[in-house]
Amino acid sequence: MTNIQDIARLAGVSTATVSRVINKRGYVSALTKQKVLEIIKKLDYVPNANAISLKKGKTRQIGIITTLFSPIIIQFVRTFSLIAEKNRFNITLFITNGDPAKEILALEMLRGKQLDGIACLIRSNTWEVIESYTRYGPIVTWQRLQNEHLPSVFMDQFHAYQVGLEHLYAKGYRKILSVYPMSQGLNTKERIRAYSEFAQRYHLITDIFPHFEDKMLVQDGEELATWWLSQKYRPDAIFCANDEVAAGLMTSLKRLGFSIPGDVGILGFDNTEVAHLLDLTTINYPIDQQAENAFFILQNKLNNTSHLLNTLTYKLVERKST
Amino acid sequence: MTNIQDIARLAGVSTATVSRVINKRGYVSALTKQKVLEIIKKLDYVPNANAISLKKGKTRQIGIITTLFSPIIIQFVRTFSLIAEKNRFNITLFITNGDPAKEILALEMLRGKQLDGIACLIRSNTWEVIESYTRYGPIVTWQRLQNEHLPSVFMDQFHAYQVGLEHLYAKGYRKILSVYPMSQGLNTKERIRAYSEFAQRYHLITDIFPHFEDKMLVQDGEELATWWLSQKYRPDAIFCANDEVAAGLMTSLKRLGFSIPGDVGILGFDNTEVAHLLDLTTINYPIDQQAENAFFILQNKLNNTSHLLNTLTYKLVERKST
DNA sequence: GCTTGACATGTAATGCATTACATAAACTAC
DNA sequence: GTAGTTTATGTAATGCATTACATGTCAAGC
């Protein structure tokens, strides 16, 4: 392979000059520049990226620890990649699928200087373990409360859930079933808190319906429809963990001949594509802004800049299911 | 940062010995080994990945040029990542979204030795341009016919489409509408060929219905439902470009009160999750096997091995929509 | 005529790990 | 006791680009 030495020799200059030409830094005469570029072209030369990374101690490579599981997380990856590429960073993808060892492998690459930073969307190890890697490079997380050492683009869903519940109340629903996502997630905790606060405020009874957690898939929604059908005393509105659950529930009930929102109101969460498609009322989750913020946080730490973050707001998107 | 020299100095040995300990190669006495490992642990040392890559001329990094657009392509990425990680390769993701410049950037990284190989799932540049990069490292493609220099895991869909059509014929359908994906794709061409061969064989008239191409989304299926409804002379079966189109079509028609397959038979393609969910008859697309093959092809070229490829077969998956 | 600054280019150290080759001790075998 | 083998470790070149520092030319300004 041709290297910078070859170019320097053939152009009759030093490697420093070649480097100056390539990186457009410092003084180079027009004539020299032209000659160097000519030789570069003739020999089809490209600088070896590994040598540059070694010298600079930077790779312009950012890792994403994730799954490619739910639409919302895929959208995060998409937007994050887009903004990273715009800033000349590449993305290394770690689909860990809950394997702690794979996650460690990714974190070790930060230690081994193969990554400049990491966006950790899901995790299998404890936060303490992940936090311990922050001394090797910036790590930004999702789905976690703000923390001094481990920044996060997480957003408290307490208020968003209140907005949703208020909307249902305003529409006249009083027998509201709330369905929650991951049982151990912070989201679930905050949503439960919002619900009980809401129930208390309006003097609603909360324990008439079973407690549904870990509902995140279309299929979960379909099962929910079966449950709903089997009940004598039915909720008049269901606040679903996300749009996928809402979609499964909605299409199943419609298939059975029920009308939405006539027979039961359905409220989604996230505002993913399926909500648009099915005309589902939902809460917009500002995932693109979060993905951008995640990148900005890494970039700020990397360059010691302070690019302003997007302000995040949840917004009710009223469509036709409530 | 501590490097191998520091370890060597503190352990009172040469860097060669430290390297031997780390890589478990060559002879090292038990005592020396223990001492070196001790120092490594004490100083929290990890080898610099960039130095290794520079020396070896390999990065164990494979690029995927893709979108994260359709379920089938996401599944490819998922499976490919899985098998790559199992073989200690990392994935660099290039979401090019049809931008030729971004694609070139990825290909240039192969040239700059930052990638050991590339899986090109979609492309924006001509095949010639992509092929010209094969001299810098192995590239495997999707959606292309086999070619000497540019291997592909593409699979001729002519036969698969025949199987689908035969199935519809056997079920008694005679007025079959065929809906095609990307207008310029090879798939579309082969499917059209299969359809006209089929029509000729059974003496069916082919030009009663309009020619639908570029139909790939749920929304396309929904629009198809509107079209179907508006027709006096309707097809009795629709062979959709993929499961997403079929899903959109099917749910729309059911919503309008039609029964599937009572009023119209629907046949999907790909056998993605939505087909399972909606009980859609479809053709299984062996995407996981293709993803594995893509990796095996790269690996074989990289190591000069000849890992056997999966044999690929399409299979009709009969469910309840035909 | 001398100083100063802009322009141009080169020298050589640096980042870090790998490995071919060399050296040498210890052991085996006849 | 000598030749051959196994074990153990070191030396130094190698992969490649960057950059601080040094050197030198030329023109402008007083």
XYZ file of C-alpha atoms (C1' of nucleotides) in Angstrom:
704
model
C 0.000 0.000 0.000
C 1.217 3.444 -0.753
C 1.750 5.663 2.247
C 2.585 9.264 2.903
C 6.294 8.520 2.583
C 5.850 7.284 -0.977
C 3.987 10.434 -1.885
C 6.624 12.617 -0.256
C 9.444 10.842 -2.078
C 7.828 10.993 -5.486
C 6.800 14.603 -5.070
C 10.253 15.500 -3.858
C 8.990 16.994 -0.606
C 8.795 15.967 3.045
C 5.920 14.119 4.656
C 5.133 17.266 6.612
C 4.383 19.091 3.395
C 2.229 16.282 2.095
C 0.338 16.311 5.362
C -0.148 20.060 5.016
C -1.573 19.607 1.558
C -3.929 16.863 2.639
C -5.172 18.685 5.694
C -5.132 22.168 4.176
C -3.210 23.545 7.107
C -0.175 25.810 7.179
C 1.709 27.280 4.235
C 2.225 25.408 0.996
C 3.109 27.013 -2.312
C 0.663 26.584 -5.133
C 3.206 24.721 -7.213
C 4.101 22.217 -4.491
C 0.482 21.696 -3.682
C -0.345 20.888 -7.261
C 2.515 18.463 -7.578
C 1.602 16.639 -4.394
C -2.026 16.368 -5.380
C -0.978 15.003 -8.729
C 1.099 12.234 -7.190
C -1.652 11.449 -4.717
C -4.058 11.028 -7.545
C -1.674 9.028 -9.658
C -0.939 6.571 -6.868
C -4.559 6.463 -5.733
C -3.440 7.286 -2.226
C -5.630 7.644 0.871
C -4.307 8.274 4.351
C -4.501 5.286 6.635
C -7.303 6.019 9.072
C -5.782 3.839 11.773
C -2.549 5.772 11.780
C -4.471 9.009 12.118
C -6.578 7.609 14.936
C -3.481 6.364 16.679
C -1.736 9.698 16.455
C -4.732 11.798 17.362
C -6.157 9.494 19.973
C -9.565 9.993 18.376
C -11.525 7.820 15.989
C -14.645 9.885 15.255
C -16.548 6.731 15.994
C -19.491 6.708 18.378
C -21.047 3.521 19.693
C -24.764 2.944 20.138
C -25.775 0.227 22.560
C -29.291 -0.775 21.688
C -31.773 -3.242 20.266
C -33.571 -2.787 16.955
C -36.738 -3.779 18.615
C -39.367 -1.097 18.993
C -40.224 1.600 16.442
C -39.337 4.333 18.896
C -35.834 3.019 19.487
C -35.241 2.499 15.771
C -36.242 6.087 15.218
C -33.732 7.150 17.846
C -30.975 5.258 16.055
C -32.008 6.766 12.739
C -31.990 10.354 13.928
C -28.860 9.924 15.994
C -27.006 8.484 13.014
C -28.161 11.287 10.820
C -26.897 14.046 13.068
C -23.713 12.162 13.847
C -22.928 11.739 10.168
C -23.592 15.392 9.586
C -20.852 16.069 12.089
C -18.494 13.560 10.499
C -18.890 10.907 13.140
C -19.488 7.272 12.345
C -21.736 4.914 14.208
C -20.748 1.557 15.587
C -23.818 -0.473 16.355
C -24.006 -2.842 19.307
C -27.180 -4.851 19.295
C -26.806 -6.311 22.742
C -30.298 -7.725 23.210
C -29.880 -7.858 26.931
C -26.540 -9.637 26.956
C -24.389 -7.988 29.649
C -21.183 -9.419 28.182
C -21.848 -7.805 24.817
C -22.483 -4.532 26.541
C -19.151 -4.771 28.330
C -17.470 -5.441 24.985
C -18.834 -2.146 23.705
C -17.762 -0.280 26.822
C -14.307 -1.842 26.592
C -13.959 -0.393 23.120
C -14.335 3.016 24.660
C -11.512 2.095 26.989
C -9.420 0.776 24.121
C -9.820 4.125 22.316
C -11.751 2.604 19.473
C -14.758 4.739 20.308
C -14.876 8.420 21.167
C -18.170 8.121 22.983
C -21.195 5.929 23.584
C -24.956 6.364 23.498
C -26.441 3.717 25.727
C -30.108 3.253 24.879
C -30.661 0.086 26.816
C -28.525 -1.557 29.422
C -27.995 -4.965 30.910
C -25.357 -4.076 33.470
C -25.962 -1.934 36.496
C -25.733 1.837 36.179
C -22.710 1.706 38.457
C -20.812 -0.472 35.999
C -21.713 1.784 33.097
C -20.849 4.871 35.085
C -17.425 3.464 35.869
C -16.590 3.660 32.174
C -17.229 7.389 31.946
C -13.609 8.035 32.824
C -12.607 6.600 29.460
C -14.955 8.813 27.454
C -18.373 10.417 27.414
C -21.409 8.198 27.725
C -24.954 9.423 27.289
C -27.950 7.378 28.314
C -31.614 7.097 27.702
C -34.280 6.087 30.142
C -32.516 7.260 33.196
C -32.849 10.189 35.528
C -30.261 12.889 35.263
C -27.051 12.141 37.054
C -23.902 14.126 37.483
C -21.511 11.691 35.860
C -23.870 9.915 33.526
C -25.861 12.427 31.501
C -29.196 11.345 30.146
C -31.743 12.566 27.662
C -34.477 10.968 29.667
C -37.586 12.987 30.221
C -39.840 12.694 33.173
C -43.111 11.231 31.991
C -45.076 12.197 35.068
C -46.384 15.363 33.506
C -46.976 13.813 30.103
C -49.071 11.123 31.676
C -51.071 13.731 33.554
C -51.787 15.486 30.280
C -53.094 12.257 28.838
C -55.255 11.526 31.828
C -56.663 15.055 31.888
C -57.565 14.668 28.263
C -59.448 11.466 28.969
C -61.230 13.098 31.896
C -62.211 16.078 29.787
C -63.638 13.708 27.198
C -65.882 12.304 29.882
C -64.155 9.020 30.617
C -64.274 7.971 34.262
C -63.421 4.278 34.205
C -59.881 4.500 32.925
C -57.592 1.522 32.701
C -53.899 2.338 32.624
C -51.518 -0.121 31.022
C -47.807 0.147 31.797
C -44.582 -0.735 29.957
C -41.467 -2.337 31.448
C -42.141 -3.225 35.043
C -38.771 -2.052 36.292
C -38.536 1.068 34.204
C -38.622 4.563 35.560
C -41.377 5.372 33.088
C -43.677 2.870 34.683
C -42.986 4.221 38.136
C -43.680 7.797 37.122
C -46.797 6.861 35.226
C -48.173 4.986 38.199
C -47.496 8.010 40.356
C -49.268 10.286 37.870
C -52.226 7.975 37.733
C -52.719 7.765 41.465
C -52.313 11.506 41.818
C -54.936 11.939 39.117
C -57.320 9.453 40.660
C -57.029 11.116 44.013
C -57.624 14.552 42.607
C -60.848 13.501 40.918
C -61.892 11.014 43.563
C -61.786 8.067 41.223
C -61.504 4.528 42.451
C -58.278 3.004 41.231
C -58.375 -0.645 42.167
C -61.273 -1.894 40.105
C -59.044 -3.155 37.287
C -56.058 -5.450 37.382
C -52.644 -3.945 37.136
C -51.103 -4.468 33.689
C -47.361 -4.097 33.345
C -44.771 -5.190 30.800
C -47.132 -4.538 27.927
C -45.189 -3.260 24.973
C -46.078 -5.251 21.883
C -48.889 -5.341 19.353
C -49.608 -8.785 20.659
C -50.000 -7.482 24.194
C -52.659 -5.151 22.867
C -54.420 -8.019 21.178
C -54.450 -9.967 24.414
C -55.783 -6.909 26.151
C -58.714 -6.933 23.733
C -59.491 -10.497 24.744
C -59.374 -9.507 28.379
C -61.619 -6.502 27.774
C -64.149 -8.657 25.988
C -64.275 -11.123 28.857
C -65.104 -8.515 31.491
C -68.524 -7.631 32.767
C -67.451 -4.315 34.221
C -65.331 -2.785 31.498
C -63.166 0.299 31.416
C -64.518 3.031 29.160
C -61.036 4.167 28.187
C -57.638 2.509 28.030
C -54.415 4.467 28.291
C -51.910 2.192 26.586
C -48.224 1.858 27.353
C -47.338 2.771 23.797
C -48.796 3.005 20.322
C -48.036 -0.601 19.476
C -50.183 -1.866 22.338
C -52.873 0.623 21.396
C -52.724 -0.530 17.786
C -53.074 -4.178 18.708
C -55.945 -3.405 21.030
C -57.715 -1.152 18.583
C -57.513 -3.380 15.530
C -58.592 -6.402 17.555
C -61.630 -4.671 18.983
C -62.604 -3.272 15.609
C -62.283 -6.704 14.118
C -64.715 -7.912 16.779
C -67.173 -5.290 15.685
C -66.689 -2.707 18.416
C -66.346 0.933 17.615
C -63.544 3.169 18.785
C -64.092 5.525 20.581
C -67.805 4.632 20.737
C -67.417 1.512 22.846
C -64.083 2.327 24.416
C -61.611 5.158 24.127
C -58.009 4.306 23.391
C -55.056 6.554 24.093
C -51.591 5.678 22.864
C -48.149 6.929 23.746
C -45.103 7.900 21.621
C -46.786 9.046 18.424
C -45.036 6.557 16.186
C -46.020 5.860 12.614
C -48.699 3.354 13.482
C -50.588 5.994 15.486
C -50.746 8.190 12.442
C -51.849 5.267 10.324
C -54.635 4.177 12.623
C -55.767 7.656 13.611
C -54.870 7.005 17.170
C -54.911 9.793 19.739
C -51.560 9.706 21.448
C -48.882 11.639 23.293
C -46.059 12.841 21.145
C -42.721 11.638 22.416
C -39.993 13.980 21.193
C -37.682 11.178 20.174
C -35.893 13.050 17.393
C -35.077 15.914 19.718
C -33.868 13.474 22.337
C -31.644 11.718 19.832
C -30.200 15.058 18.780
C -29.644 16.044 22.376
C -27.882 12.772 23.025
C -25.493 13.598 20.239
C -25.040 17.216 21.363
C -24.197 16.080 24.877
C -21.471 13.789 23.565
C -20.188 16.418 21.202
C -20.076 19.051 23.921
C -18.065 16.786 26.171
C -15.759 15.839 23.323
C -15.060 19.370 22.135
C -15.661 21.220 25.356
C -18.310 23.263 23.600
C -21.812 23.980 24.801
C -24.162 23.496 21.935
C -27.648 24.328 23.180
C -29.942 21.370 23.704
C -33.437 21.112 22.314
C -36.096 21.812 24.873
C -38.351 18.806 25.142
C -42.093 18.905 25.478
C -44.749 16.285 25.379
C -47.826 17.163 23.428
C -51.183 15.529 23.124
C -51.947 14.616 19.510
C -55.677 14.338 19.296
C -56.950 12.058 16.582
C -60.015 9.818 16.507
C -59.596 7.113 19.093
C -60.750 9.086 22.151
C -2.436 6.781 29.168
C -0.455 3.743 30.070
C 0.931 1.781 27.173
C 2.715 -1.480 26.652
C 6.071 0.172 27.351
C 4.969 1.207 30.830
C 3.871 -2.323 31.576
C 7.119 -3.738 30.249
C 9.209 -1.347 32.322
C 7.354 -1.951 35.557
C 7.302 -5.694 35.089
C 10.993 -5.685 34.248
C 10.483 -7.401 30.901
C 10.393 -6.413 27.222
C 7.349 -5.298 25.312
C 7.568 -8.510 23.329
C 6.988 -10.511 26.458
C 4.069 -8.366 27.509
C 2.585 -8.835 24.071
C 3.038 -12.581 24.413
C 1.205 -12.562 27.703
C -1.658 -10.486 26.348
C -2.091 -12.524 23.200
C -1.327 -15.883 24.774
C 1.164 -16.680 22.079
C 4.690 -18.107 22.333
C 6.561 -19.077 25.457
C 6.265 -17.205 28.722
C 7.192 -18.620 32.122
C 4.422 -18.839 34.659
C 6.199 -16.432 36.954
C 6.692 -13.741 34.323
C 3.165 -14.135 33.144
C 1.801 -13.630 36.610
C 3.905 -10.558 37.190
C 2.882 -8.963 33.907
C -0.777 -9.636 34.516
C -0.448 -8.110 37.945
C 1.000 -4.881 36.579
C -1.597 -4.762 33.829
C -4.316 -5.028 36.391
C -2.733 -2.514 38.723
C -2.380 0.106 35.993
C -5.767 -0.682 34.468
C -4.125 -1.156 31.104
C -5.813 -2.002 27.798
C -4.033 -2.251 24.476
C -4.727 0.620 22.130
C -6.995 -0.737 19.448
C -5.796 1.790 16.875
C -2.178 0.725 17.250
C -3.191 -2.888 16.753
C -5.289 -2.029 13.715
C -2.437 -0.018 12.263
C 0.058 -2.804 12.721
C -2.216 -5.584 11.533
C -3.891 -3.683 8.757
C -7.213 -5.033 9.993
C -9.880 -3.456 12.153
C -12.441 -6.239 12.578
C -14.986 -3.650 11.591
C -17.579 -4.333 8.913
C -19.724 -1.621 7.408
C -23.394 -1.965 6.563
C -24.781 0.446 4.011
C -28.513 0.530 4.493
C -31.663 2.290 5.616
C -33.646 1.360 8.716
C -36.748 1.549 6.719
C -38.569 -1.703 6.110
C -38.990 -4.580 8.584
C -37.199 -6.946 6.263
C -34.095 -4.790 6.041
C -34.056 -4.197 9.783
C -34.184 -7.924 10.260
C -31.213 -8.299 7.922
C -29.233 -5.812 9.983
C -30.221 -7.567 13.187
C -29.170 -11.026 12.044
C -26.046 -9.815 10.325
C -24.941 -7.986 13.472
C -25.599 -11.037 15.566
C -23.450 -13.356 13.479
C -20.759 -10.708 13.041
C -20.523 -10.150 16.773
C -20.312 -13.866 17.341
C -17.239 -13.810 15.120
C -15.752 -10.833 16.933
C -16.517 -8.306 14.231
C -18.084 -4.958 14.912
C -20.631 -3.212 12.786
C -20.373 0.312 11.492
C -23.748 1.531 10.377
C -24.202 3.807 7.394
C -27.762 4.971 7.041
C -27.380 6.513 3.637
C -31.040 7.036 2.779
C -30.308 7.341 -0.881
C -27.507 9.885 -0.571
C -24.734 8.861 -2.996
C -22.162 11.024 -1.216
C -22.763 9.252 2.072
C -22.380 5.944 0.333
C -19.043 7.020 -1.077
C -17.949 8.046 2.402
C -18.572 4.502 3.570
C -16.742 3.003 0.614
C -13.834 5.367 1.190
C -13.517 3.999 4.693
C -12.849 0.614 3.166
C -10.140 2.262 1.144
C -8.754 4.013 4.215
C -8.490 0.653 5.990
C -11.035 1.589 8.590
C -13.310 -1.219 7.471
C -12.406 -4.803 6.666
C -15.460 -5.292 4.494
C -18.853 -3.926 3.549
C -22.359 -5.276 3.232
C -24.206 -3.062 0.823
C -27.958 -3.532 1.283
C -29.070 -0.562 -0.744
C -27.141 1.607 -3.125
C -27.324 5.062 -4.606
C -24.279 4.902 -6.843
C -24.008 2.698 -9.886
C -22.890 -0.885 -9.507
C -19.766 0.029 -11.442
C -18.744 2.560 -8.824
C -19.369 0.118 -6.013
C -17.559 -2.631 -7.848
C -14.528 -0.400 -8.288
C -14.072 -0.452 -4.530
C -13.771 -4.217 -4.329
C -10.034 -3.922 -4.794
C -9.808 -2.338 -1.367
C -11.704 -5.093 0.410
C -14.599 -7.511 0.096
C -18.057 -6.117 -0.562
C -21.195 -8.196 -0.496
C -24.480 -6.945 -1.851
C -28.145 -7.590 -1.650
C -30.697 -7.237 -4.375
C -28.386 -7.879 -7.207
C -27.719 -10.776 -9.500
C -24.580 -12.758 -8.949
C -21.493 -11.158 -10.385
C -17.930 -12.299 -10.465
C -16.405 -9.382 -8.624
C -19.360 -8.284 -6.574
C -20.855 -11.264 -4.750
C -24.479 -11.051 -3.775
C -26.915 -12.905 -1.561
C -29.701 -11.985 -3.859
C -32.124 -14.717 -4.752
C -34.021 -14.940 -7.917
C -37.681 -14.364 -7.135
C -38.985 -15.721 -10.394
C -39.616 -19.147 -8.957
C -40.943 -17.849 -5.659
C -43.456 -15.741 -7.458
C -44.526 -18.722 -9.517
C -45.141 -20.676 -6.344
C -47.364 -17.880 -5.061
C -49.289 -17.662 -8.296
C -49.746 -21.422 -8.468
C -51.118 -21.347 -4.964
C -53.656 -18.700 -5.902
C -54.632 -20.679 -8.995
C -55.072 -23.845 -6.978
C -57.309 -21.965 -4.582
C -59.544 -21.108 -7.502
C -58.601 -17.477 -8.082
C -58.579 -16.422 -11.720
C -58.675 -12.635 -11.600
C -55.371 -12.008 -9.938
C -53.930 -8.550 -9.488
C -50.194 -8.418 -9.003
C -48.677 -5.475 -7.169
C -44.970 -4.793 -7.521
C -42.290 -3.179 -5.355
C -39.526 -0.840 -6.519
C -40.001 -0.089 -10.168
C -36.336 -0.345 -11.043
C -35.556 -3.347 -8.900
C -34.620 -6.714 -10.236
C -37.331 -8.248 -8.082
C -40.003 -6.364 -9.929
C -38.624 -7.421 -13.272
C -38.505 -11.081 -12.317
C -41.945 -10.987 -10.781
C -43.414 -9.456 -13.901
C -41.772 -12.169 -15.947
C -43.167 -14.857 -13.647
C -46.608 -13.362 -13.855
C -46.755 -13.201 -17.618
C -45.381 -16.725 -17.910
C -48.090 -17.843 -15.500
C -50.838 -15.997 -17.313
C -49.779 -17.466 -20.604
C -49.647 -20.990 -19.261
C -53.206 -20.800 -17.920
C -54.544 -18.607 -20.707
C -55.427 -15.747 -18.354
C -55.883 -12.233 -19.600
C -53.291 -9.974 -18.045
C -54.207 -6.449 -19.009
C -57.529 -6.004 -17.278
C -56.020 -4.295 -14.260
C -53.710 -1.322 -14.039
C -50.060 -1.936 -13.415
C -49.087 -1.106 -9.826
C -45.419 -0.535 -9.060
C -43.468 1.119 -6.264
C -45.899 -0.154 -3.682
C -44.055 -0.962 -0.503
C -45.740 0.679 2.463
C -48.735 0.040 4.661
C -50.154 3.218 3.244
C -49.816 1.912 -0.296
C -51.934 -1.038 0.769
C -54.541 1.288 2.207
C -54.698 3.219 -1.031
C -55.015 -0.052 -2.857
C -58.099 -0.789 -0.784
C -59.636 2.487 -1.899
C -58.903 1.606 -5.503
C -60.343 -1.872 -5.106
C -63.520 -0.446 -3.625
C -63.946 1.950 -6.504
C -63.823 -0.726 -9.183
C -66.752 -2.431 -10.805
C -64.717 -5.337 -12.114
C -62.602 -6.337 -9.167
C -59.727 -8.786 -8.835
C -60.603 -11.801 -6.723
C -57.089 -12.029 -5.368
C -54.251 -9.600 -4.852
C -50.628 -10.696 -4.725
C -48.966 -7.891 -2.787
C -45.428 -6.634 -3.148
C -44.738 -7.348 0.493
C -46.465 -8.001 3.800
C -46.722 -4.319 4.667
C -48.791 -3.592 1.598
C -50.860 -6.684 2.262
C -51.406 -5.595 5.865
C -52.547 -2.142 4.867
C -54.868 -3.568 2.246
C -56.261 -6.229 4.512
C -56.970 -4.066 7.542
C -58.541 -1.384 5.377
C -60.860 -3.808 3.643
C -61.832 -5.466 6.906
C -62.546 -2.081 8.387
C -64.892 -1.479 5.466
C -66.721 -4.656 6.307
C -65.305 -6.983 3.700
C -64.159 -10.443 4.567
C -60.764 -11.868 3.710
C -60.504 -14.242 1.893
C -64.288 -14.305 1.332
C -64.460 -11.164 -0.757
C -60.897 -11.085 -1.954
C -57.836 -13.229 -1.360
C -54.654 -11.527 -0.260
C -51.182 -12.948 -0.608
C -48.208 -11.255 0.981
C -44.485 -11.599 0.483
C -41.554 -11.789 2.934
C -43.227 -13.393 5.948
C -42.394 -10.592 8.356
C -43.905 -10.213 11.811
C -47.025 -8.440 10.627
C -47.959 -11.424 8.450
C -47.886 -13.650 11.483
C -49.932 -11.136 13.434
C -52.626 -10.734 10.828
C -52.741 -14.380 9.755
C -51.641 -13.465 6.302
C -50.728 -16.115 3.758
C -47.327 -15.158 2.434
C -44.077 -16.336 0.899
C -41.284 -16.835 3.367
C -38.246 -14.798 2.450
C -35.171 -16.414 3.993
C -33.757 -13.142 5.226
C -31.875 -14.556 8.205
C -30.125 -17.091 6.023
C -29.285 -14.395 3.522
C -27.856 -12.179 6.231
C -25.754 -15.070 7.474
C -24.583 -15.830 3.970
C -23.632 -12.211 3.469
C -21.425 -12.461 6.498
C -19.980 -15.831 5.491
C -19.055 -14.476 2.071
C -17.160 -11.598 3.626
C -15.520 -13.868 6.146
C -14.467 -16.348 3.491
C -12.841 -13.612 1.443
C -11.178 -12.168 4.506
C -9.749 -15.433 5.809
C -9.514 -17.331 2.575
C -11.744 -19.994 4.051
C -14.796 -21.541 2.503
C -17.505 -21.698 5.093
C -20.516 -23.346 3.510
C -23.404 -21.057 2.689
C -26.985 -21.678 3.687
C -29.096 -22.972 0.863
C -31.961 -20.619 0.314
C -35.498 -21.626 -0.439
C -38.705 -19.740 -0.668
C -41.666 -21.403 0.948
C -45.332 -20.674 0.869
C -46.678 -20.041 4.350
C -50.364 -20.717 4.179
C -52.443 -18.848 6.707
C -55.938 -17.450 6.438
C -55.963 -14.695 3.857
C -56.240 -16.844 0.709
C 21.216 48.383 5.234
C 18.855 46.251 8.830
C 14.768 44.535 11.183
C 10.481 42.186 11.072
C 6.973 39.330 9.575
C 4.928 36.357 6.093
C 5.689 32.410 3.549
C 7.729 27.695 2.611
C 9.633 23.507 3.752
C 12.194 20.083 6.315
C 13.713 17.216 10.569
C 12.641 14.150 13.744
C 10.035 12.722 17.676
C 5.663 10.795 18.748
C 1.545 7.690 19.278
C 1.454 2.096 20.383
C 1.637 -2.728 19.574
C 3.439 -6.625 16.785
C 6.789 -9.854 15.320
C 10.895 -11.694 12.738
C 15.058 -12.693 14.311
C 18.611 -13.337 17.700
C 20.337 -15.166 21.945
C 20.692 -18.249 25.562
C 19.588 -21.465 29.115
C 17.813 -25.950 30.154
C 16.822 -30.348 28.962
C 16.811 -34.865 26.094
C 18.946 -38.455 23.789
C 22.429 -41.395 22.073
C 29.876 -35.178 25.924
C 27.819 -33.406 21.875
C 23.994 -32.459 18.939
C 19.392 -31.228 18.862
C 15.131 -29.538 20.894
C 12.268 -26.976 23.930
C 11.592 -23.033 26.606
C 12.247 -18.083 27.678
C 13.192 -13.504 26.682
C 15.041 -9.507 24.332
C 16.210 -6.273 20.220
C 14.757 -3.516 16.919
C 12.279 -2.744 12.715
C 7.698 -1.959 11.189
C 2.996 -0.007 10.215
C 1.631 5.404 9.047
C 0.507 10.134 9.778
C 0.972 14.316 12.683
C 3.230 18.267 14.424
C 6.454 21.080 17.353
C 10.359 23.146 16.208
C 14.005 24.642 13.245
C 15.653 26.772 9.205
C 15.607 29.603 5.397
C 13.845 32.921 1.726
C 11.825 37.090 0.371
C 9.608 41.422 0.647
C 8.106 45.446 3.243
C 9.226 49.272 6.198
C 12.168 52.708 8.380
